Coordinates of C-alpha atoms in Angstrom, one line a residue:
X1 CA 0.0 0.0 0.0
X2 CA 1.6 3.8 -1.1
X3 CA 0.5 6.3 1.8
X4 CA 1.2 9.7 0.8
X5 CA 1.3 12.1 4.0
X6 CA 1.5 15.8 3.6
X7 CA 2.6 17.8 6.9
X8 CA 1.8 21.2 7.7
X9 CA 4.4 23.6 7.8
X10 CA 3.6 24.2 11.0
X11 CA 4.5 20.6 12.0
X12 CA 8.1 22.0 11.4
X13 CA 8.3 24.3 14.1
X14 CA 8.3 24.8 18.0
X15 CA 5.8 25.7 20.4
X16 CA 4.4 28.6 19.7
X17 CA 5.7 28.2 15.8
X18 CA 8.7 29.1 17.1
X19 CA 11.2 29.0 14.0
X20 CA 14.8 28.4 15.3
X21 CA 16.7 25.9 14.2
X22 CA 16.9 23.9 17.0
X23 CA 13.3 24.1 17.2
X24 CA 12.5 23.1 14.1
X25 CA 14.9 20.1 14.2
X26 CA 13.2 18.7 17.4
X27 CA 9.7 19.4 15.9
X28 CA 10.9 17.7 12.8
X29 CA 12.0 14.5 14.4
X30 CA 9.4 14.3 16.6
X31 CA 6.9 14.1 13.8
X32 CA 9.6 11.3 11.8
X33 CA 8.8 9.4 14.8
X34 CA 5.6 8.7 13.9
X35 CA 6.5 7.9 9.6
X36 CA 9.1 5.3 11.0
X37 CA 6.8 3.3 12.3
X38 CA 4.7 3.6 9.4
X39 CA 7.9 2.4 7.6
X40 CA 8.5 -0.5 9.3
X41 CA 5.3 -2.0 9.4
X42 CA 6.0 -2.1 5.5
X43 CA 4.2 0.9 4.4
X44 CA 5.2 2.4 1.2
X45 CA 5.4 6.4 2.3
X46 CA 5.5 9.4 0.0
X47 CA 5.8 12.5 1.9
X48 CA 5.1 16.0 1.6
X49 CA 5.2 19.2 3.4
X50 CA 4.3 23.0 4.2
X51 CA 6.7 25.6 4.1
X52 CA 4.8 29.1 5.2
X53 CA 6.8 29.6 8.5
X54 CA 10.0 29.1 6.6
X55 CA 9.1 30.6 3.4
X56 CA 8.1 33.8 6.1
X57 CA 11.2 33.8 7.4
X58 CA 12.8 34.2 4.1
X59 CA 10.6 37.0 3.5
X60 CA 11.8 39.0 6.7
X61 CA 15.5 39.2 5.7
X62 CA 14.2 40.2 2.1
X63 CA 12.5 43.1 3.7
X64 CA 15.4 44.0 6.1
X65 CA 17.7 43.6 2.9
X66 CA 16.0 44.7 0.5
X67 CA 17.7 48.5 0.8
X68 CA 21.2 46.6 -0.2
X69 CA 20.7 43.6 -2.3
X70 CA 17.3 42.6 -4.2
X71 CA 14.6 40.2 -2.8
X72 CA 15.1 36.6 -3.5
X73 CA 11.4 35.5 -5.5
X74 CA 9.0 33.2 -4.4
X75 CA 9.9 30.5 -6.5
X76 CA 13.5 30.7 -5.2
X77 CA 12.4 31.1 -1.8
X78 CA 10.3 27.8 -2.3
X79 CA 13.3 25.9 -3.9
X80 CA 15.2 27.0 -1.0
X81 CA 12.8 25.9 1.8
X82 CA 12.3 22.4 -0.2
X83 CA 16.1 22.0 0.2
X84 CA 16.5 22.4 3.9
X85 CA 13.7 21.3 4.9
X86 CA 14.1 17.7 3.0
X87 CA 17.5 17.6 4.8
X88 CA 16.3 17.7 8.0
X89 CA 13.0 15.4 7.3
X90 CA 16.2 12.9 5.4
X91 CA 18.4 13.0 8.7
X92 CA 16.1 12.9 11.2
X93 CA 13.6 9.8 9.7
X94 CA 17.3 7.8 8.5
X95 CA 18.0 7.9 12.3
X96 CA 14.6 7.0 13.1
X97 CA 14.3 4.2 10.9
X98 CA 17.8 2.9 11.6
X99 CA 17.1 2.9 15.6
X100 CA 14.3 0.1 14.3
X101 CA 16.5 -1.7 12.8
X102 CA 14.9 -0.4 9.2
X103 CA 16.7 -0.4 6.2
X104 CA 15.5 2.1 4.4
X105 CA 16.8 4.9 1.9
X106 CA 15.4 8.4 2.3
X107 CA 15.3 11.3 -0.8
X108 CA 14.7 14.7 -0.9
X109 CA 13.6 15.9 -4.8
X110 CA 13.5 19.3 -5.6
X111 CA 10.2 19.7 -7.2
X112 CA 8.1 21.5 -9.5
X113 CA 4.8 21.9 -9.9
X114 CA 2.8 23.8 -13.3
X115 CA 0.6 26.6 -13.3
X116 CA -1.2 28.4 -15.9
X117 CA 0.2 31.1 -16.9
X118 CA -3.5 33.0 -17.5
X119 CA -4.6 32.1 -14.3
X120 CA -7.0 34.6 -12.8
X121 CA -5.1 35.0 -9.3
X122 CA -2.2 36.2 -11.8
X123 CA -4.4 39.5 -12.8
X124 CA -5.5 39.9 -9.4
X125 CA -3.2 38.9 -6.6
X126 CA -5.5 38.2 -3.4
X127 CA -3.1 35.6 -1.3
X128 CA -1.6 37.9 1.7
X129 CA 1.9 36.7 2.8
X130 CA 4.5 37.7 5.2
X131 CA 4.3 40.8 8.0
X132 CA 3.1 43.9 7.7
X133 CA 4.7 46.9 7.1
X134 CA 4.8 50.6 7.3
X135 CA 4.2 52.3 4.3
X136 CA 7.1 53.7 3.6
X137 CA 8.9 50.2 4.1
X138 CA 6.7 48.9 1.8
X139 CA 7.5 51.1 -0.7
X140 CA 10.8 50.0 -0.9
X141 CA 9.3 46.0 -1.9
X142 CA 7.3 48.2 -4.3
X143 CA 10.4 49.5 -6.2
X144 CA 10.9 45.6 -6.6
X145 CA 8.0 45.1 -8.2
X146 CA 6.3 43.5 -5.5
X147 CA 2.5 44.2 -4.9
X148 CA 1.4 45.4 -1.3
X149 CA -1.8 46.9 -0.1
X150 CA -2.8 49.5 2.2
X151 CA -4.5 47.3 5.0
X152 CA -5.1 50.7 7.4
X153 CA -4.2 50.7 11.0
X154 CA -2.0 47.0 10.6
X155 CA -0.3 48.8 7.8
X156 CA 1.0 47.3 4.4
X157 CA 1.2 43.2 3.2
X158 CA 2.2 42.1 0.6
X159 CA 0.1 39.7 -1.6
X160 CA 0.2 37.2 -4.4
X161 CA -1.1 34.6 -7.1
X162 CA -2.6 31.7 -5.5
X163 CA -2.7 29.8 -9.4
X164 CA -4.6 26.2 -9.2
X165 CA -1.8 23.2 -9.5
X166 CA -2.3 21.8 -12.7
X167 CA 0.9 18.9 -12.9
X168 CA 3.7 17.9 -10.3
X169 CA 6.0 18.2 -13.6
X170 CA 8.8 15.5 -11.3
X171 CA 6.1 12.8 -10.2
X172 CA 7.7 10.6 -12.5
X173 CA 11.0 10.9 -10.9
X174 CA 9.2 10.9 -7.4
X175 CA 7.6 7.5 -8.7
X176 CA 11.0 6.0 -9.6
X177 CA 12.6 6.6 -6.3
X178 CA 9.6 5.1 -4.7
X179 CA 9.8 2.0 -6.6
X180 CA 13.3 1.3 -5.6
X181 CA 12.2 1.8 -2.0
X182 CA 13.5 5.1 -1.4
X183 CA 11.1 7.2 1.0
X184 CA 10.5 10.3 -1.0
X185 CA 10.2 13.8 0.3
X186 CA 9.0 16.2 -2.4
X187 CA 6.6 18.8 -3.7
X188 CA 7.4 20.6 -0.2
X189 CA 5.1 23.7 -0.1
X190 CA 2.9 22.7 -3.2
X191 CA 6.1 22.8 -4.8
X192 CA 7.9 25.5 -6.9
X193 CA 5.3 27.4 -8.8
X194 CA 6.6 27.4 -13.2
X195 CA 4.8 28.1 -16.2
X196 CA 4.9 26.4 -19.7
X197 CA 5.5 29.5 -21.8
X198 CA 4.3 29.4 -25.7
X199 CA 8.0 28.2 -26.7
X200 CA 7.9 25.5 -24.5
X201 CA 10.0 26.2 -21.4
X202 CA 9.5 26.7 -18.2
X203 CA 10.5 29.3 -16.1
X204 CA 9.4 30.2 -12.3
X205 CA 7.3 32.5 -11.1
X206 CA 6.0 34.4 -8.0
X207 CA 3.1 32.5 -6.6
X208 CA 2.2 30.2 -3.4
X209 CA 0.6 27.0 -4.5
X210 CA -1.6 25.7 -1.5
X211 CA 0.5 22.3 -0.2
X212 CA -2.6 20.0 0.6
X213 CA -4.3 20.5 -3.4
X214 CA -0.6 20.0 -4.9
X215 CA -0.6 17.3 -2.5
X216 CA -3.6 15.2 -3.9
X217 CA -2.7 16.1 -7.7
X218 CA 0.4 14.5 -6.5
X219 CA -1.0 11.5 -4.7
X220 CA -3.5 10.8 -8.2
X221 CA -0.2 11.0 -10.0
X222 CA 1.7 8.3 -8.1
X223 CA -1.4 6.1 -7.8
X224 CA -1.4 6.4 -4.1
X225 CA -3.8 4.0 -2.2
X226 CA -4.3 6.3 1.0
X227 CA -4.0 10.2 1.6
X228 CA -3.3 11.7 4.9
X229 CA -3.4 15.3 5.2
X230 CA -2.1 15.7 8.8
X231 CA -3.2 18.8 10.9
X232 CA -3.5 19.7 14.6
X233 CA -6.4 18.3 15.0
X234 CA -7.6 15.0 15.5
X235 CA -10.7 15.6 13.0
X236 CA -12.4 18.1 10.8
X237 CA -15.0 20.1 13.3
X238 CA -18.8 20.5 12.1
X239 CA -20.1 24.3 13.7
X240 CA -16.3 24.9 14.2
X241 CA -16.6 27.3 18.0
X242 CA -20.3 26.7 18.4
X243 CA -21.5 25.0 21.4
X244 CA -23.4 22.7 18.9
X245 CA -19.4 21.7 17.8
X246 CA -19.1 18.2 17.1
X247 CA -16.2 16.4 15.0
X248 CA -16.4 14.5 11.2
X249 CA -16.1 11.2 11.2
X250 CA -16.5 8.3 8.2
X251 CA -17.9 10.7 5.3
X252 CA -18.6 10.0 1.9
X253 CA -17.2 12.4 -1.0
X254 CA -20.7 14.2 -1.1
X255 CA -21.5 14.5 2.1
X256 CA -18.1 16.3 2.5
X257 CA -18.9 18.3 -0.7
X258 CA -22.8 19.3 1.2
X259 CA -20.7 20.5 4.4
X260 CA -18.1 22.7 2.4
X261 CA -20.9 24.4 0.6
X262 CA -23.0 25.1 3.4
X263 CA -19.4 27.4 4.5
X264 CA -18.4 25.0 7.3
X265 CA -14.7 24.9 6.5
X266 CA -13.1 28.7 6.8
X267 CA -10.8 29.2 3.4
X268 CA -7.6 29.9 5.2
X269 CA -7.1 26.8 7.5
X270 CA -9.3 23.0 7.0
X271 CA -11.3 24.7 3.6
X272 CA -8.2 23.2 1.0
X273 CA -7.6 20.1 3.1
X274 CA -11.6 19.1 2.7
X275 CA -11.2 20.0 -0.9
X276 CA -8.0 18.3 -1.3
X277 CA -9.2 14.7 0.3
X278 CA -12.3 14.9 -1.3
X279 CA -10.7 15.2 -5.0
X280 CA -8.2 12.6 -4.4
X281 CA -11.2 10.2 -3.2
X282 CA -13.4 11.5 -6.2
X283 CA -10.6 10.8 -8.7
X284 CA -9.9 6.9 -8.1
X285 CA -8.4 7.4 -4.3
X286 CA -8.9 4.6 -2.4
X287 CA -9.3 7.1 0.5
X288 CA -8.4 10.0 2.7
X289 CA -8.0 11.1 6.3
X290 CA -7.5 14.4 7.9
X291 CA -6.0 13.9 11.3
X292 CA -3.4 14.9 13.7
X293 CA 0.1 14.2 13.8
X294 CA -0.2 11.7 16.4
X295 CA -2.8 9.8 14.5
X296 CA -1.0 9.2 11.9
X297 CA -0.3 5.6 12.0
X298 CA -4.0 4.3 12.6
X299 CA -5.2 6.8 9.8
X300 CA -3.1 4.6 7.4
X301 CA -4.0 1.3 9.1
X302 CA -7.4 1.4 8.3
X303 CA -8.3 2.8 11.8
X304 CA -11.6 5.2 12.5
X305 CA -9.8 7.5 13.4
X306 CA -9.9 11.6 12.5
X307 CA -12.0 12.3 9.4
X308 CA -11.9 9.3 7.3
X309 CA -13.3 10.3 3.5
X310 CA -14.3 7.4 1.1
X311 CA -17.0 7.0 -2.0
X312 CA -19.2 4.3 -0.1

């Protein structure tokens, strides 16, 4: 059985989200912990991973910077995060495995994923990233050619294209790895955001692809049995702060679809993890689970447990 489990950036950092390195090291061996066992009971694990704490660090010492030496983009900032972020996911799960006795390889791939290049969130920017800023701060990112609005007593953010992934252009080298037994660490952060351009190259561009929709266009493309999209929560919440609160269980594809539209899924947070899980189910998944980190291992096990998505 392939298991493809996508992480929150969050589950990268410290309490708090705290973002030092020793922090994030700690954070990201506790959660390899949980994939090692998964890995020695024989499960066939693809990973993935968020990146918006890192990638927002990046984007503080492009502001402070950005005065003496221009901003690194988004793409590069992505590619970045996917490097370091694979290297500690690669050392921490090799020692995990190897205190199990496991022998097991682990790979980090740099990966890309396509947009279109006409997307609408291209025209009009809407995603906000990063801190705010003072205006005339600001203006400095402007003179960049980045795009920042006036948000009035919080000050200035910055915001950008949020394009749909259409194709994780390296599945196929994700797919080789995995088939030599490699545990594969890719797409990190939806992966880098390219366009196709009309003379067929590709070429990078500033966008944030949401990680749990690249994730199931990834998962479809390796043929992945199960899809775990793990939070920090043990379930998807029905009247989410409402005395009437109560938490999602076993849920077909259109009862999931019925709750979404009645609004009870807010956009920034469990809205694309309900959309992702449902696709992947809807588009020949065998099924998918939104759950917490600790849950991990009886999501993939067939367990009840968190928010288990199927057709039937």
């Amino acid at each position: 059985m392939r298991t493809l489990i996508a992480f929150g950036g969050n589950a990268m950092t410290g309490p708090g989200g705290s973002a030092t390195p020793q922090d994030q090291d700690t954070a990201v061996a506790e959660a390899m912990e949980h994939v090692a066992d998964l890995v020695a009971a024989g499960v066939d694990v693809v990973l993935t991973h968020g990146n918006g704490p890192q990638v927002g660090n990046l984007l503080v010492k492009n502001e402070l910077a950005a005065a003496v030496v221009p901003p690194v983009p988004l793409d590069w900032c992505g590619a970045q995060t996917q490097g370091t972020l694979g290297f500690l996911i690669m050392d921490a799960l090799d020692r995990s495995l190897a205190q199990r006795g496991v022998d097991r390889k682990v790979a980090t791939l740099v990966t890309r994923t396509r947009v279109d290049g006409a997307d609408p969130g291209f025209a009009r920017p809407t995603k906000p990233i990063g801190r705010y800023l003072p205006a005339g701060e600001a203006a400095v990112l402007v003179e960049h050619g980045q795009i920042w609005e006036d948000r009035g007593e919080r000050g200035w953010r910055r915001v950008v294209a949020s394009p749909e992934p259409l194709e994780i252009l390296d599945a196929p080298a994700i797919g080789v790895l995995s088939d030599a037994g490699y545990v594969v660490v890719a797409a990190g952060g939806g992966g880098i955001p390219v366009v196709r351009d009309d003379d067929g190259t590709l070429r990078g561009v500033e966008a944030v692809i949401d990680k749990d929709l690249a994730a199931a266009l990834l998962a479809r493309s390796l043929d992945v049995d199960v899809l775990v999209i793990a939070t920090d929560v043990d379930h998807a919440i029905l009247d989410y702060g409402t005395d009437r609160a109560r938490p999602i269980g076993q849920v077909t594809t259109s009862e999931m679809r019925a709750h979404a539209a009645d609004g009870q899924f807010a956009s920034g947070s469990m809205g694309p993890k309900v959309e992702a899980a449902v696709r992947f189910v809807e588009q020949g998944g065998t099924r998918s689970v939104i759950t917490s980190l600790q849950r991990i291992g009886d999501a993939v096990r067939g367990s009840t447990v968190g928010t288990v998505i199927e057709n039937t």
